[in-house]
Short mmCIF file of C-alpha atoms in Angstrom, two decimals:
data_model
loop_
_atom_site.label_atom_id
_atom_site.label_comp_id
_atom_site.label_asym_id
_atom_site.label_seq_id
_atom_site.Cartn_x
_atom_site.Cartn_y
_atom_site.Cartn_z
CA MET A 1 35.30 57.80 -26.77
CA ARG A 2 34.72 57.06 -30.49
CA HIS A 3 32.16 54.45 -31.52
CA GLU A 4 33.70 51.64 -33.57
CA LEU A 5 30.83 51.34 -36.06
CA THR A 6 29.68 54.94 -36.56
CA GLY A 7 32.98 56.70 -35.85
CA ARG A 8 31.18 59.27 -33.74
CA CYS A 9 32.19 60.36 -30.31
CA VAL A 10 29.96 58.95 -27.60
CA LYS A 11 29.96 59.38 -23.85
CA GLU A 12 31.82 56.68 -22.04
CA PRO A 13 29.48 54.77 -19.67
CA VAL A 14 30.27 55.17 -16.02
CA GLU A 15 29.73 52.20 -13.74
CA PRO A 16 27.47 53.12 -10.83
CA VAL A 17 29.17 53.11 -7.46
CA PRO A 18 27.13 50.98 -5.00
CA THR A 19 26.06 52.58 -1.78
CA PRO A 20 27.97 51.12 1.17
CA CYS A 21 25.97 48.76 3.36
CA ARG A 22 24.88 49.75 6.84
CA PRO A 23 26.71 48.56 9.94
CA GLY A 24 25.93 44.89 10.63
CA GLN A 25 25.46 44.12 6.92
CA TYR A 26 27.57 42.91 4.01
CA ARG A 27 27.18 42.95 0.23
CA SER A 28 26.42 39.55 -1.32
CA PRO A 29 28.74 38.82 -4.27
CA THR A 30 25.97 36.80 -5.92
CA THR A 31 23.08 39.27 -5.80
CA GLY A 32 24.97 42.51 -5.09
CA ARG A 33 22.51 43.33 -2.30
CA CYS A 34 23.15 44.06 1.35
CA ARG A 35 22.52 41.14 3.69
CA ASN A 36 22.44 41.02 7.48
CA ILE A 37 25.43 39.44 9.15
CA VAL A 38 24.10 36.45 11.12
CA ASN A 39 26.14 35.71 14.20
CA GLU A 40 26.30 32.08 15.24
CA PRO A 41 24.54 31.62 18.58
CA GLU A 42 26.75 30.72 21.49
CA LEU A 43 26.14 27.19 22.75
CA ALA A 44 25.26 26.71 26.37
CA PRO A 45 27.82 24.70 28.34
CA CYS A 46 27.00 21.02 28.87
CA LYS A 47 25.87 19.73 32.24
CA PRO A 48 28.31 18.06 34.65
CA GLY A 49 29.04 14.52 33.47
CA GLN A 50 28.45 15.45 29.82
CA TYR A 51 30.60 16.51 26.88
CA ARG A 52 29.87 18.17 23.53
CA SER A 53 30.24 15.87 20.53
CA PRO A 54 32.38 17.52 17.82
CA GLU A 55 30.41 15.66 15.10
CA THR A 56 26.85 16.51 16.17
CA GLY A 57 27.43 19.52 18.45
CA ARG A 58 25.15 17.99 21.10
CA CYS A 59 25.82 17.14 24.71
CA ARG A 60 26.30 13.46 25.46
CA ASN A 61 26.74 11.56 28.70
CA ILE A 62 30.31 10.55 29.45
CA SER A 63 29.15 7.43 31.32
CA LYS A 64 27.25 6.14 28.27
CA LEU A 65 30.33 6.67 26.12
CA LYS A 66 32.41 4.49 28.41
CA THR A 67 29.82 1.75 28.94
CA GLN A 68 28.56 1.25 25.39
CA THR A 69 27.21 -2.19 24.55
CA PRO A 70 29.53 -4.00 22.14
CA CYS A 71 28.19 -4.43 18.61
CA ARG A 72 27.02 -7.88 17.57
CA GLU A 73 28.93 -10.09 15.18
CA GLY A 74 29.24 -8.65 11.68
CA TYR A 75 28.89 -5.04 12.89
CA TYR A 76 31.27 -2.29 14.03
CA ARG A 77 30.84 1.00 15.90
CA SER A 78 31.10 4.15 13.80
CA GLU A 79 33.48 6.75 15.20
CA ILE A 80 31.33 9.54 13.76
CA THR A 81 27.86 8.55 14.95
CA GLY A 82 28.78 6.05 17.68
CA ARG A 83 26.26 3.58 16.29
CA CYS A 84 26.74 0.01 15.10
CA ARG A 85 27.06 -0.33 11.33
CA SER A 86 27.07 -3.43 9.13
CA ILE A 87 30.54 -4.46 7.99
CA ALA A 88 29.15 -5.95 4.78
CA ALA A 89 27.27 -2.73 3.93
CA ALA A 90 30.38 -0.64 4.55
CA ALA A 91 32.52 -3.00 2.48
CA ALA A 92 30.02 -2.87 -0.39
CA LYS A 93 30.64 0.87 -0.72
CA THR A 94 34.39 0.37 -1.16
CA LEU A 95 34.27 -2.80 -3.29
CA LYS A 96 34.37 -2.80 -7.06
CA PRO A 97 30.97 -2.68 -8.76
CA CYS A 98 29.51 -6.01 -9.80
CA PRO A 99 29.59 -6.90 -13.51
CA ASP A 100 26.53 -6.66 -15.72
CA GLY A 101 23.82 -9.18 -14.87
CA LYS A 102 24.86 -9.39 -11.20
CA PHE A 103 24.09 -7.54 -7.97
CA ARG A 104 25.79 -7.31 -4.57
CA ASN A 105 24.09 -9.15 -1.73
CA PRO A 106 23.89 -6.69 1.20
CA ALA A 107 24.10 -9.54 3.72
CA THR A 108 27.24 -11.22 2.36
CA GLY A 109 28.73 -8.42 0.24
CA ARG A 110 29.21 -10.82 -2.68
CA CYS A 111 28.04 -10.50 -6.27
CA LYS A 112 25.16 -12.78 -7.25
CA LYS A 113 23.59 -13.45 -10.62
CA ILE A 114 20.30 -11.74 -11.33
CA ALA A 115 17.69 -14.37 -12.15
CA ALA A 116 16.03 -13.68 -15.51
CA ASP A 117 12.64 -14.86 -16.69
CA SER A 118 14.27 -16.45 -19.72
CA ASP A 119 16.42 -18.79 -17.61
CA VAL A 120 15.50 -22.43 -18.26
CA LEU A 121 14.68 -24.11 -14.95
CA LYS A 122 14.71 -27.83 -14.38
CA GLU A 123 11.41 -29.53 -13.78
CA CYS A 124 10.56 -30.22 -10.17
CA ALA A 125 10.37 -33.81 -8.96
CA GLU A 126 7.05 -35.59 -8.64
CA GLY A 127 5.08 -34.26 -5.71
CA PHE A 128 6.78 -30.85 -5.87
CA GLU A 129 5.95 -27.53 -7.52
CA ARG A 130 7.95 -24.38 -8.27
CA ASN A 131 7.41 -21.33 -6.09
CA PRO A 132 6.83 -18.34 -8.44
CA LYS A 133 8.57 -15.96 -6.01
CA THR A 134 11.69 -17.90 -5.02
CA LYS A 135 11.86 -20.12 -8.17
CA ARG A 136 12.54 -23.09 -5.89
CA CYS A 137 10.75 -26.43 -5.75
CA ARG A 138 8.47 -26.96 -2.81
CA LYS A 139 6.30 -29.86 -1.72
CA VAL A 140 2.77 -29.79 -3.05
CA ALA A 141 0.29 -29.21 -0.27
CA LEU A 142 -2.60 -31.66 0.05
CA ALA A 143 -5.65 -30.51 -1.84
CA THR A 144 -8.34 -29.31 0.50
CA ALA A 145 -11.76 -27.99 -0.28
CA PRO A 146 -11.63 -24.21 -0.55
CA LYS A 147 -13.43 -22.34 2.14
CA PRO A 148 -16.38 -20.32 0.85
CA GLY A 149 -16.18 -16.57 1.12
CA PHE A 150 -19.51 -16.51 2.96
CA ALA A 151 -21.17 -18.56 5.67
CA PRO A 152 -23.38 -21.27 4.14
CA GLU A 153 -27.02 -20.97 5.02
CA GLN A 154 -28.60 -23.94 6.71
CA VAL A 155 -31.74 -25.06 4.88
CA LYS A 156 -34.33 -26.29 7.32
CA GLN A 157 -37.31 -28.30 6.08
CA VAL A 158 -40.32 -26.89 7.84
CA THR A 159 -43.17 -29.41 8.03
CA GLY A 160 -45.50 -26.70 9.24
CA ALA A 161 -45.55 -25.19 5.75
CA MET A 162 -47.11 -28.36 4.30
CA TRP A 163 -49.80 -28.32 6.95
CA GLY A 164 -50.53 -24.71 6.03
CA TRP A 165 -51.23 -25.66 2.42
CA TRP A 166 -53.58 -28.45 3.53
CA VAL A 167 -55.49 -26.10 5.83
CA LEU A 168 -55.77 -23.49 3.08
CA GLY A 169 -57.13 -26.09 0.64
CA GLY A 170 -59.68 -27.34 3.17
CA VAL A 171 -60.91 -23.83 3.94
CA SER A 172 -61.27 -23.11 0.22
CA LEU A 173 -63.37 -26.25 -0.32
CA LEU A 174 -65.61 -25.34 2.60
CA ALA A 175 -66.10 -21.84 1.20
CA VAL A 176 -67.05 -23.22 -2.23
CA GLY A 177 -69.47 -25.75 -0.70
CA TYR A 178 -71.11 -23.11 1.50
CA ALA A 179 -71.55 -20.77 -1.46
CA GLY A 180 -73.10 -23.61 -3.51
CA TRP A 181 -75.55 -24.39 -0.69
CA GLN A 182 -76.63 -20.76 -0.35
CA TRP A 183 -77.12 -20.33 -4.10
CA ARG A 184 -78.49 -23.85 -4.84
CA TRP A 185 -81.86 -22.59 -6.12
CA GLU A 186 -80.32 -20.02 -8.43
CA ILE A 187 -77.78 -22.52 -9.68
CA GLY A 188 -80.54 -25.10 -10.31
CA ARG A 189 -82.64 -22.61 -12.27
CA ALA A 190 -79.64 -21.52 -14.32
CA ALA A 191 -78.78 -25.15 -15.09
CA GLY A 192 -82.38 -25.87 -16.18
CA TRP A 193 -82.44 -22.82 -18.42
CA LEU A 194 -79.11 -23.80 -19.96
CA LYS A 195 -80.34 -27.37 -20.57
CA HIS A 196 -83.56 -26.09 -22.18
CA ALA A 197 -81.62 -23.76 -24.44
CA ILE A 198 -79.35 -26.60 -25.57
CA THR A 199 -82.27 -28.94 -26.38
CA ARG A 200 -84.02 -26.22 -28.39
CA GLY A 201 -80.89 -25.62 -30.38
CA LYS A 202 -80.68 -29.29 -31.40
CA ARG A 203 -84.19 -29.34 -32.88
#
């Protein structure tokens, strides 16, 4: 074939022919590689008194299917799962979406206004206060003294401590008096010498 830009003859590219896959394999159209053919395992037959659910593929008791407890008010039994589902929740999926600023109540299935912080709320009556979570007025609880976060320590006045100070003072006085008695001569001589020195200094 002739090249469009150079005008020279070039060899036409040949697409490679893929090697056929081995028995038990197939070529993936996405990757072009051979993949093993996975055979679906055969299901074991259900026990007597059971049946295989086409939705889940599991064996279920026939007696339980016949004697199912009826769903409570506001619920219905799903044909797919066999479980009770909320009618309001199922209706909310098929109802029109709520307008801006509203949301659908899952209990009632109705649209309700989303409370904004900028909404002006009326003042509560005397003796009431507004709950910050529900934005509703509630009765003011009687003021009680807050409980401390720790157990208060009981201060006990111990009279024995005062007696200890008196005993210590008495023992100290006895020690000073005993020392003065033992050193009375030395103290007397020192006092005389000090007196003599003072009188000589005044002359």
